[in-house]
């Protein structure tokens, strides 16, 4: 039997990202943003648990990236959509960065991730550098 994980958030990007980009897509200039938002809405999924962050995406949602909290050294959040959703960048020990776009309730998710990083990786507890 596998190790039990408590799920904090599981789902896709914020619906507001799709709606806003569909409105922007009414202009020819905003069409690439609209296509990106549609692809995110269809194939991007986040799963944040008490043990790891998993991001499923890529073509048809076939790529999966898992990050455990002890490997995280920095988390940066950027509000979008009048602060209703935001983007997050998680930096790992080896310098790799994981981008998460249009995360719903990103402030609460950021607090949760930083809390877990502080517990699992005390020497990097200043993850909000």
CSV table of N, CA, C and O in Angstrom, one decimal:
chain,number,residue,atom,x,y,z
A,1,UNK,N,0.8,-1.2,0.0
A,1,UNK,CA,0.0,0.0,0.0
A,1,UNK,C,0.9,1.2,0.0
A,1,UNK,O,1.9,1.3,0.7
A,2,UNK,N,0.5,2.3,-0.8
A,2,UNK,CA,1.3,3.5,-0.9
A,2,UNK,C,1.2,4.4,0.3
A,2,UNK,O,0.4,4.2,1.2
A,3,UNK,N,2.0,5.4,0.4
A,3,UNK,CA,2.0,6.3,1.4
A,3,UNK,C,0.9,7.3,1.3
A,3,UNK,O,0.6,7.8,0.2
A,4,UNK,N,0.1,7.5,2.3
A,4,UNK,CA,-1.1,8.4,2.2
A,4,UNK,C,-0.6,9.9,2.1
A,4,UNK,O,0.3,10.3,2.8
A,5,UNK,N,-1.3,10.6,1.3
A,5,UNK,CA,-1.1,12.0,1.2
A,5,UNK,C,-2.4,12.8,1.4
A,5,UNK,O,-3.4,12.4,0.9
A,6,UNK,N,-2.3,13.9,2.1
A,6,UNK,CA,-3.4,14.7,2.3
A,6,UNK,C,-3.4,15.8,1.2
A,6,UNK,O,-2.5,16.6,1.1
A,7,UNK,N,-4.5,15.8,0.4
A,7,UNK,CA,-4.5,16.7,-0.7
A,7,UNK,C,-5.0,18.1,-0.2
A,7,UNK,O,-6.0,18.2,0.4
A,8,UNK,N,-4.2,19.1,-0.5
A,8,UNK,CA,-4.6,20.5,-0.2
A,8,UNK,C,-5.4,21.1,-1.3
A,8,UNK,O,-6.4,21.8,-1.1
A,9,UNK,N,-4.8,21.0,-2.5
A,9,UNK,CA,-5.5,21.5,-3.7
A,9,UNK,C,-5.3,20.5,-4.9
A,9,UNK,O,-4.2,20.0,-5.1
A,10,UNK,N,-6.4,20.2,-5.6
A,10,UNK,CA,-6.3,19.4,-6.8
A,10,UNK,C,-7.2,20.0,-7.8
A,10,UNK,O,-8.4,20.2,-7.6
A,11,UNK,N,-6.7,20.4,-9.0
A,11,UNK,CA,-7.6,21.0,-10.0
A,11,UNK,C,-6.8,21.7,-11.1
A,11,UNK,O,-5.5,21.7,-11.1
A,12,UNK,N,-7.5,22.4,-11.9
A,12,UNK,CA,-6.9,23.1,-13.0
A,12,UNK,C,-6.6,24.6,-12.7
A,12,UNK,O,-6.8,25.0,-11.6
A,13,UNK,N,-6.3,25.3,-13.8
A,13,UNK,CA,-6.1,26.7,-13.6
A,13,UNK,C,-7.4,27.5,-13.3
A,13,UNK,O,-8.5,26.9,-13.6
A,14,UNK,N,-7.3,28.7,-12.8
A,14,UNK,CA,-8.5,29.5,-12.5
A,14,UNK,C,-9.3,29.8,-13.8
A,14,UNK,O,-8.7,30.1,-14.8
A,15,UNK,N,-10.6,29.7,-13.7
A,15,UNK,CA,-11.5,29.9,-14.8
A,15,UNK,C,-11.4,31.3,-15.3
A,15,UNK,O,-11.6,31.6,-16.5
A,16,UNK,N,-11.1,32.2,-14.4
A,16,UNK,CA,-11.0,33.7,-14.8
A,16,UNK,C,-9.9,33.9,-15.8
A,16,UNK,O,-10.0,34.8,-16.7
A,17,UNK,N,-8.8,33.1,-15.8
A,17,UNK,CA,-7.7,33.2,-16.7
A,17,UNK,C,-8.3,32.9,-18.1
A,17,UNK,O,-8.0,33.6,-19.1
A,18,UNK,N,-9.1,31.9,-18.3
A,18,UNK,CA,-9.7,31.5,-19.6
A,18,UNK,C,-10.6,32.6,-20.0
A,18,UNK,O,-10.6,33.0,-21.2
A,19,UNK,N,-11.5,33.1,-19.2
A,19,UNK,CA,-12.5,34.1,-19.5
A,19,UNK,C,-11.8,35.3,-20.0
A,19,UNK,O,-12.2,35.9,-21.0
A,20,UNK,N,-10.9,35.8,-19.2
A,20,UNK,CA,-10.2,37.1,-19.6
A,20,UNK,C,-9.4,36.9,-20.9
A,20,UNK,O,-9.5,37.8,-21.7
A,21,UNK,N,-8.8,35.8,-21.1
A,21,UNK,CA,-8.0,35.6,-22.3
A,21,UNK,C,-9.0,35.4,-23.5
A,21,UNK,O,-8.6,35.7,-24.7
A,22,UNK,N,-10.1,34.8,-23.3
A,22,UNK,CA,-11.1,34.7,-24.4
A,22,UNK,C,-11.6,36.1,-24.8
A,22,UNK,O,-11.7,36.4,-26.0
A,23,UNK,N,-11.8,37.0,-23.9
A,23,UNK,CA,-12.1,38.4,-24.2
A,23,UNK,C,-11.0,39.1,-24.9
A,23,UNK,O,-11.3,39.8,-25.9
A,24,UNK,N,-9.8,38.9,-24.5
A,24,UNK,CA,-8.6,39.5,-25.2
A,24,UNK,C,-8.5,38.9,-26.6
A,24,UNK,O,-8.1,39.6,-27.5
A,25,UNK,N,-8.9,37.7,-26.7
A,25,UNK,CA,-8.8,37.0,-28.0
A,25,UNK,C,-9.7,37.6,-29.1
A,25,UNK,O,-9.5,37.3,-30.3
A,26,UNK,N,-10.6,38.4,-28.7
A,26,UNK,CA,-11.5,39.1,-29.7
A,26,UNK,C,-10.7,40.0,-30.6
A,26,UNK,O,-11.1,40.3,-31.7
A,27,UNK,N,-9.5,40.4,-30.1
A,27,UNK,CA,-8.6,41.2,-30.9
A,27,UNK,C,-7.6,40.2,-31.6
A,27,UNK,O,-7.3,39.2,-31.0
A,28,UNK,N,-7.1,40.5,-32.7
A,28,UNK,CA,-6.1,39.7,-33.4
A,28,UNK,C,-4.8,39.6,-32.6
A,28,UNK,O,-4.2,38.5,-32.5
A,29,UNK,N,-4.5,40.6,-31.9
A,29,UNK,CA,-3.2,40.7,-31.2
A,29,UNK,C,-3.3,39.7,-30.0
A,29,UNK,O,-2.3,39.1,-29.6
A,30,UNK,N,-4.4,39.5,-29.4
A,30,UNK,CA,-4.6,38.7,-28.2
A,30,UNK,C,-4.8,37.2,-28.5
A,30,UNK,O,-5.0,36.4,-27.6
A,31,UNK,N,-4.9,36.8,-29.8
A,31,UNK,CA,-5.1,35.5,-30.1
A,31,UNK,C,-4.1,34.5,-29.5
A,31,UNK,O,-4.6,33.4,-29.0
A,32,UNK,N,-2.8,34.7,-29.6
A,32,UNK,CA,-1.9,33.7,-28.9
A,32,UNK,C,-2.2,33.5,-27.4
A,32,UNK,O,-2.0,32.4,-26.9
A,33,UNK,N,-2.5,34.6,-26.7
A,33,UNK,CA,-2.8,34.5,-25.3
A,33,UNK,C,-4.1,33.6,-25.1
A,33,UNK,O,-4.2,32.8,-24.2
A,34,UNK,N,-5.0,33.8,-26.0
A,34,UNK,CA,-6.3,33.0,-25.9
A,34,UNK,C,-6.0,31.5,-26.1
A,34,UNK,O,-6.5,30.7,-25.4
A,35,UNK,N,-5.2,31.2,-27.1
A,35,UNK,CA,-4.8,29.8,-27.4
A,35,UNK,C,-4.1,29.2,-26.2
A,35,UNK,O,-4.4,28.1,-25.8
A,36,UNK,N,-3.2,30.0,-25.6
A,36,UNK,CA,-2.5,29.5,-24.4
A,36,UNK,C,-3.4,29.2,-23.3
A,36,UNK,O,-3.3,28.2,-22.6
A,37,UNK,N,-4.4,30.1,-23.1
A,37,UNK,CA,-5.3,29.9,-22.0
A,37,UNK,C,-6.2,28.7,-22.2
A,37,UNK,O,-6.6,27.9,-21.3
A,38,UNK,N,-6.6,28.5,-23.4
A,38,UNK,CA,-7.4,27.3,-23.8
A,38,UNK,C,-6.7,26.0,-23.5
A,38,UNK,O,-7.2,25.0,-22.9
A,39,UNK,N,-5.4,26.0,-24.0
A,39,UNK,CA,-4.6,24.8,-23.7
A,39,UNK,C,-4.4,24.5,-22.2
A,39,UNK,O,-4.5,23.4,-21.8
A,40,UNK,N,-4.1,25.6,-21.5
A,40,UNK,CA,-4.0,25.5,-20.0
A,40,UNK,C,-5.3,24.9,-19.4
A,40,UNK,O,-5.3,24.0,-18.6
A,41,UNK,N,-6.4,25.5,-19.8
A,41,UNK,CA,-7.7,25.0,-19.3
A,41,UNK,C,-8.0,23.5,-19.6
A,41,UNK,O,-8.5,22.8,-18.8
A,42,UNK,N,-7.6,23.1,-20.7
A,42,UNK,CA,-7.8,21.7,-21.1
A,42,UNK,C,-6.9,20.7,-20.5
A,42,UNK,O,-7.3,19.6,-20.1
A,43,UNK,N,-5.6,21.0,-20.4
A,43,UNK,CA,-4.6,20.0,-20.1
A,43,UNK,C,-3.7,20.3,-18.9
A,43,UNK,O,-3.0,19.4,-18.4
A,44,UNK,N,-3.8,21.4,-18.2
A,44,UNK,CA,-3.0,21.7,-17.1
A,44,UNK,C,-3.7,21.4,-15.8
A,44,UNK,O,-4.9,21.8,-15.6
A,45,UNK,N,-3.1,20.6,-14.9
A,45,UNK,CA,-3.7,20.2,-13.6
A,45,UNK,C,-2.6,20.3,-12.5
A,45,UNK,O,-1.5,20.0,-12.7
A,46,UNK,N,-3.0,20.8,-11.4
A,46,UNK,CA,-2.2,20.9,-10.2
A,46,UNK,C,-2.6,20.0,-9.2
A,46,UNK,O,-3.8,19.8,-9.0
A,47,UNK,N,-1.7,19.4,-8.4
A,47,UNK,CA,-2.0,18.6,-7.2
A,47,UNK,C,-1.0,19.0,-6.2
A,47,UNK,O,0.2,18.7,-6.3
A,48,UNK,N,-1.5,19.6,-5.1
A,48,UNK,CA,-0.6,20.0,-4.0
A,48,UNK,C,-1.1,19.3,-2.8
A,48,UNK,O,-2.2,19.4,-2.4
A,49,UNK,N,-0.1,18.5,-2.3
A,49,UNK,CA,-0.4,17.7,-1.1
A,49,UNK,C,0.5,18.0,0.0
A,49,UNK,O,1.4,18.9,-0.1
A,50,UNK,N,0.4,17.3,1.1
A,50,UNK,CA,1.3,17.6,2.3
A,50,UNK,C,2.7,17.0,2.0
A,50,UNK,O,3.6,17.3,2.8
A,51,UNK,N,2.9,16.3,1.0
A,51,UNK,CA,4.2,15.7,0.7
A,51,UNK,C,4.9,16.3,-0.6
A,51,UNK,O,6.1,16.3,-0.7
A,52,UNK,N,4.1,16.8,-1.5
A,52,UNK,CA,4.7,17.2,-2.8
A,52,UNK,C,3.8,18.1,-3.6
A,52,UNK,O,2.6,18.3,-3.3
A,53,UNK,N,4.4,18.7,-4.6
A,53,UNK,CA,3.6,19.5,-5.6
A,53,UNK,C,3.7,18.7,-6.9
A,53,UNK,O,4.9,18.4,-7.4
A,54,UNK,N,2.6,18.4,-7.6
A,54,UNK,CA,2.6,17.7,-8.9
A,54,UNK,C,1.9,18.6,-9.9
A,54,UNK,O,0.9,19.2,-9.6
A,55,UNK,N,2.6,18.8,-11.0
A,55,UNK,CA,2.0,19.6,-12.1
A,55,UNK,C,1.9,18.7,-13.3
A,55,UNK,O,2.9,18.1,-13.8
A,56,UNK,N,0.7,18.5,-13.8
A,56,UNK,CA,0.5,17.7,-15.0
A,56,UNK,C,0.1,18.6,-16.2
A,56,UNK,O,-0.8,19.4,-16.0
A,57,UNK,N,0.8,18.5,-17.3
A,57,UNK,CA,0.6,19.4,-18.4
A,57,UNK,C,1.2,18.9,-19.7
A,57,UNK,O,1.3,17.7,-19.8
A,58,UNK,N,1.6,19.8,-20.5
A,58,UNK,CA,2.2,19.4,-21.8
A,58,UNK,C,1.1,19.0,-22.8
A,58,UNK,O,-0.1,19.2,-22.5
A,59,UNK,N,1.5,18.4,-23.9
A,59,UNK,CA,0.5,18.0,-24.9
A,59,UNK,C,-0.4,16.9,-24.4
A,59,UNK,O,0.1,15.9,-24.0
A,60,UNK,N,-1.7,17.2,-24.4
A,60,UNK,CA,-2.7,16.3,-24.0
A,60,UNK,C,-2.5,15.9,-22.5
A,60,UNK,O,-3.0,14.9,-22.0
A,61,UNK,N,-1.8,16.7,-21.7
A,61,UNK,CA,-1.6,16.5,-20.3
A,61,UNK,C,-0.7,15.3,-19.9
A,61,UNK,O,-0.9,14.7,-18.9
A,62,UNK,N,0.2,15.0,-20.8
A,62,UNK,CA,1.0,13.8,-20.7
A,62,UNK,C,2.3,14.0,-19.8
A,62,UNK,O,2.9,13.0,-19.4
A,63,UNK,N,2.7,15.2,-19.6
A,63,UNK,CA,3.9,15.5,-18.9
A,63,UNK,C,3.6,15.6,-17.4
A,63,UNK,O,2.6,16.3,-17.1
A,64,UNK,N,4.4,15.1,-16.5
A,64,UNK,CA,4.1,15.3,-15.1
A,64,UNK,C,5.4,15.6,-14.4
A,64,UNK,O,6.5,15.0,-14.6
A,65,UNK,N,5.4,16.6,-13.5
A,65,UNK,CA,6.5,17.0,-12.8
A,65,UNK,C,6.1,17.0,-11.3
A,65,UNK,O,5.1,17.6,-10.9
A,66,UNK,N,6.9,16.2,-10.5
A,66,UNK,CA,6.7,16.1,-9.1
A,66,UNK,C,7.9,16.8,-8.3
A,66,UNK,O,9.0,16.6,-8.7
A,67,UNK,N,7.6,17.6,-7.3
A,67,UNK,CA,8.6,18.3,-6.5
A,67,UNK,C,8.2,18.0,-5.1
A,67,UNK,O,7.1,18.3,-4.6
A,68,UNK,N,9.3,17.6,-4.3
A,68,UNK,CA,9.0,17.4,-2.9
A,68,UNK,C,9.5,18.7,-2.2
A,68,UNK,O,10.4,19.4,-2.6
A,69,UNK,N,8.9,19.0,-1.0
A,69,UNK,CA,9.2,20.2,-0.3
A,69,UNK,C,10.6,20.4,0.1
A,69,UNK,O,11.1,21.5,0.2
A,70,UNK,N,11.3,19.3,0.4
A,70,UNK,CA,12.7,19.4,0.9
A,70,UNK,C,13.6,19.9,-0.2
A,70,UNK,O,14.7,20.4,0.1
A,71,UNK,N,13.2,19.9,-1.5
A,71,UNK,CA,14.0,20.3,-2.6
A,71,UNK,C,13.8,21.8,-2.9
A,71,UNK,O,14.6,22.4,-3.7
A,72,UNK,N,12.8,22.4,-2.3
A,72,UNK,CA,12.4,23.8,-2.7
A,72,UNK,C,13.3,24.8,-1.9
A,72,UNK,O,13.4,24.6,-0.7
A,73,UNK,N,13.8,25.8,-2.6
A,73,UNK,CA,14.6,26.8,-1.9
A,73,UNK,C,13.9,28.2,-1.9
A,73,UNK,O,14.3,29.1,-1.1
A,74,UNK,N,13.0,28.4,-2.9
A,74,UNK,CA,12.4,29.7,-3.0
A,74,UNK,C,11.1,29.6,-3.8
A,74,UNK,O,10.9,28.8,-4.7
A,75,UNK,N,10.1,30.4,-3.3
A,75,UNK,CA,8.8,30.4,-4.0
A,75,UNK,C,8.5,31.9,-4.2
A,75,UNK,O,8.5,32.7,-3.3
A,76,UNK,N,8.1,32.2,-5.5
A,76,UNK,CA,7.8,33.6,-5.8
A,76,UNK,C,6.4,33.5,-6.4
A,76,UNK,O,6.1,32.7,-7.2
A,77,UNK,N,5.5,34.5,-6.0
A,77,UNK,CA,4.2,34.5,-6.5
A,77,UNK,C,4.0,35.9,-7.2
A,77,UNK,O,4.5,36.9,-6.7
A,78,UNK,N,3.2,35.9,-8.2
A,78,UNK,CA,2.9,37.1,-9.0
A,78,UNK,C,1.4,37.1,-9.2
A,78,UNK,O,0.8,36.2,-9.8
A,79,UNK,N,0.7,38.2,-8.7
A,79,UNK,CA,-0.8,38.2,-8.8
A,79,UNK,C,-1.2,38.6,-10.3
A,79,UNK,O,-0.5,39.3,-11.0
A,80,UNK,N,-2.3,38.0,-10.7
A,80,UNK,CA,-2.8,38.3,-12.0
A,80,UNK,C,-4.3,38.4,-11.9
A,80,UNK,O,-4.9,37.9,-10.9
A,81,UNK,N,-5.0,38.9,-12.9
A,81,UNK,CA,-6.5,38.9,-12.9
A,81,UNK,C,-7.1,39.7,-11.7
A,81,UNK,O,-7.9,39.1,-10.9
A,82,UNK,N,-6.6,40.9,-11.4
A,82,UNK,CA,-7.0,41.7,-10.3
A,82,UNK,C,-6.8,41.0,-9.0
A,82,UNK,O,-7.5,41.1,-8.0
A,83,UNK,N,-5.8,40.1,-8.9
A,83,UNK,CA,-5.5,39.4,-7.7
A,83,UNK,C,-6.3,38.2,-7.4
A,83,UNK,O,-6.2,37.5,-6.4
A,84,UNK,N,-7.2,37.8,-8.3
A,84,UNK,CA,-8.0,36.6,-8.1
A,84,UNK,C,-7.3,35.3,-8.3
A,84,UNK,O,-7.6,34.3,-7.8
A,85,UNK,N,-6.3,35.3,-9.2
A,85,UNK,CA,-5.4,34.2,-9.4
A,85,UNK,C,-4.0,34.7,-9.6
A,85,UNK,O,-3.8,35.9,-9.7
A,86,UNK,N,-3.0,33.8,-9.7
A,86,UNK,CA,-1.7,34.3,-9.8
A,86,UNK,C,-0.8,33.2,-10.4
A,86,UNK,O,-1.1,32.0,-10.4
A,87,UNK,N,0.4,33.6,-10.7
A,87,UNK,CA,1.4,32.7,-11.2
A,87,UNK,C,2.4,32.4,-10.1
A,87,UNK,O,2.7,33.3,-9.2
A,88,UNK,N,3.0,31.3,-10.0
A,88,UNK,CA,4.0,30.9,-9.0
A,88,UNK,C,5.2,30.3,-9.7
A,88,UNK,O,5.1,29.5,-10.6
A,89,UNK,N,6.4,30.6,-9.2
A,89,UNK,CA,7.6,30.0,-9.6
A,89,UNK,C,8.3,29.4,-8.4
A,89,UNK,O,8.6,30.1,-7.4
A,90,UNK,N,8.5,28.1,-8.5
A,90,UNK,CA,9.2,27.3,-7.4
A,90,UNK,C,10.6,27.0,-7.9
A,90,UNK,O,10.8,26.4,-8.9
A,91,UNK,N,11.6,27.5,-7.1
A,91,UNK,CA,13.0,27.2,-7.4
A,91,UNK,C,13.5,26.1,-6.6
A,91,UNK,O,13.3,26.1,-5.3
A,92,UNK,N,14.2,25.1,-7.2
A,92,UNK,CA,14.7,24.0,-6.5
A,92,UNK,C,16.2,24.1,-6.2
A,92,UNK,O,16.8,25.0,-6.7
A,93,UNK,N,16.7,23.2,-5.4
A,93,UNK,CA,18.1,23.3,-5.0
A,93,UNK,C,19.1,23.3,-6.1
A,93,UNK,O,20.1,24.0,-6.1
A,94,UNK,N,18.8,22.5,-7.2
A,94,UNK,CA,19.7,22.4,-8.3
A,94,UNK,C,19.5,23.6,-9.3
A,94,UNK,O,20.1,23.6,-10.4
A,95,UNK,N,18.7,24.6,-9.0
A,95,UNK,CA,18.5,25.7,-9.8
A,95,UNK,C,17.3,25.6,-10.8
A,95,UNK,O,17.0,26.6,-11.5
A,96,UNK,N,16.7,24.5,-10.9
A,96,UNK,CA,15.6,24.2,-11.8
A,96,UNK,C,14.4,25.1,-11.2
A,96,UNK,O,14.2,25.2,-10.0
A,97,UNK,N,13.6,25.6,-12.2
A,97,UNK,CA,12.4,26.3,-11.8
A,97,UNK,C,11.2,25.7,-12.4
A,97,UNK,O,11.2,25.2,-13.5
A,98,UNK,N,10.1,25.6,-11.5
A,98,UNK,CA,8.9,25.1,-11.9
A,98,UNK,C,7.9,26.2,-11.9
A,98,UNK,O,7.6,26.8,-10.9
A,99,UNK,N,7.3,26.5,-13.1
A,99,UNK,CA,6.3,27.6,-13.2
A,99,UNK,C,4.9,27.0,-13.1
A,99,UNK,O,4.6,26.0,-13.8
A,100,UNK,N,4.1,27.6,-12.3
A,100,UNK,CA,2.7,27.3,-12.3
A,100,UNK,C,1.9,28.5,-12.6
A,100,UNK,O,1.9,29.5,-11.9
A,101,UNK,N,1.1,28.4,-13.7
A,101,UNK,CA,0.3,29.6,-14.2
A,101,UNK,C,-1.1,29.5,-13.8
A,101,UNK,O,-1.7,28.4,-13.8
A,102,UNK,N,-1.7,30.6,-13.5
A,102,UNK,CA,-3.1,30.8,-13.2
A,102,UNK,C,-3.6,29.9,-12.0
A,102,UNK,O,-4.6,29.2,-12.1
A,103,UNK,N,-2.8,29.9,-11.0
A,103,UNK,CA,-3.1,29.1,-9.8
A,103,UNK,C,-4.3,29.8,-9.0
A,103,UNK,O,-4.2,31.0,-8.6
A,104,UNK,N,-5.4,29.1,-8.8
A,104,UNK,CA,-6.5,29.7,-8.0
A,104,UNK,C,-6.1,29.8,-6.5
A,104,UNK,O,-5.3,29.0,-6.0
A,105,UNK,N,-6.5,30.8,-5.8
A,105,UNK,CA,-6.2,31.1,-4.4
A,105,UNK,C,-4.7,31.0,-4.2
A,105,UNK,O,-4.2,30.4,-3.2
A,106,UNK,N,-4.0,31.7,-5.0
A,106,UNK,CA,-2.5,31.5,-5.0
A,106,UNK,C,-1.9,32.0,-3.7
A,106,UNK,O,-0.8,31.5,-3.3
A,107,UNK,N,-2.5,33.0,-3.1
A,107,UNK,CA,-1.9,33.5,-1.8
A,107,UNK,C,-2.0,32.4,-0.7
A,107,UNK,O,-1.0,32.2,0.0
A,108,UNK,N,-3.1,31.7,-0.6
A,108,UNK,CA,-3.2,30.6,0.3
A,108,UNK,C,-2.3,29.4,0.0
A,108,UNK,O,-1.7,28.8,0.8
A,109,UNK,N,-2.2,29.2,-1.3
A,109,UNK,CA,-1.4,28.1,-1.8
A,109,UNK,C,0.1,28.4,-1.5
A,109,UNK,O,0.8,27.6,-1.0
A,110,UNK,N,0.5,29.7,-1.7
A,110,UNK,CA,1.8,30.1,-1.4
A,110,UNK,C,2.1,30.0,0.1
A,110,UNK,O,3.2,29.5,0.5
A,111,UNK,N,1.2,30.4,0.9
A,111,UNK,CA,1.4,30.2,2.4
A,111,UNK,C,1.5,28.7,2.8
A,111,UNK,O,2.4,28.4,3.6
A,112,UNK,N,0.7,27.9,2.2
A,112,UNK,CA,0.8,26.5,2.5
A,112,UNK,C,2.1,25.9,2.0
A,112,UNK,O,2.7,25.1,2.8
A,113,UNK,N,2.5,26.2,0.8
A,113,UNK,CA,3.8,25.7,0.3
A,113,UNK,C,5.0,26.1,1.2
A,113,UNK,O,5.8,25.4,1.6
A,114,UNK,N,5.0,27.4,1.6
A,114,UNK,CA,6.1,27.9,2.4
A,114,UNK,C,6.1,27.3,3.8
A,114,UNK,O,7.1,27.1,4.4
A,115,UNK,N,4.9,27.0,4.3
A,115,UNK,CA,4.8,26.3,5.6
A,115,UNK,C,5.4,24.9,5.5
A,115,UNK,O,6.2,24.5,6.4
A,116,UNK,N,5.1,24.2,4.4
A,116,UNK,CA,5.6,22.9,4.3
A,116,UNK,C,7.1,22.9,4.0
A,116,UNK,O,7.9,22.1,4.5
A,117,UNK,N,7.6,23.9,3.3
A,117,UNK,CA,9.1,24.0,3.0
A,117,UNK,C,9.8,24.3,4.3
A,117,UNK,O,10.8,23.7,4.6
A,118,UNK,N,9.2,25.2,5.2
A,118,UNK,CA,9.9,25.5,6.5
A,118,UNK,C,9.9,24.2,7.3
A,118,UNK,O,10.9,24.0,8.1
A,119,UNK,N,8.9,23.3,7.3
A,119,UNK,CA,8.9,22.1,8.1
A,119,UNK,C,9.9,21.1,7.5
A,119,UNK,O,10.6,20.4,8.3
A,120,UNK,N,10.0,20.9,6.2
A,120,UNK,CA,10.8,19.8,5.6
A,120,UNK,C,12.2,20.3,5.3
A,120,UNK,O,13.1,19.4,5.1
A,121,UNK,N,12.5,21.6,5.2
A,121,UNK,CA,13.8,22.1,4.8
A,121,UNK,C,14.1,23.3,5.7
A,121,UNK,O,14.1,24.4,5.1
A,122,UNK,N,14.4,23.1,6.9
A,122,UNK,CA,14.6,24.3,7.8
A,122,UNK,C,15.7,25.2,7.4
A,122,UNK,O,15.6,26.4,7.6
A,123,UNK,N,16.8,24.8,6.8
A,123,UNK,CA,17.8,25.7,6.4
A,123,UNK,C,17.4,26.6,5.3
A,123,UNK,O,18.0,27.6,5.0
A,124,UNK,N,16.3,26.3,4.6
A,124,UNK,CA,15.8,27.2,3.5
A,124,UNK,C,14.4,27.7,3.9
A,124,UNK,O,13.6,28.0,3.1
A,125,UNK,N,14.2,27.9,5.2
A,125,UNK,CA,12.9,28.4,5.7
A,125,UNK,C,12.6,29.8,5.2
A,125,UNK,O,11.4,30.2,5.2
A,126,UNK,N,13.6,30.5,4.7
A,126,UNK,CA,13.3,31.8,4.2
A,126,UNK,C,13.0,31.7,2.7
A,126,UNK,O,13.6,32.3,1.9
A,127,UNK,N,12.0,30.9,2.4
A,127,UNK,CA,11.7,30.6,1.0
A,127,UNK,C,11.1,31.8,0.3
A,127,UNK,O,10.9,31.8,-0.9
A,128,UNK,N,10.6,32.8,1.1
A,128,UNK,CA,10.0,34.0,0.5
A,128,UNK,C,11.0,35.1,0.2
A,128,UNK,O,10.7,36.2,0.3
A,129,UNK,N,12.2,34.7,-0.2
A,129,UNK,CA,13.3,35.7,-0.4
A,129,UNK,C,12.9,36.8,-1.4
A,129,UNK,O,12.3,36.6,-2.3
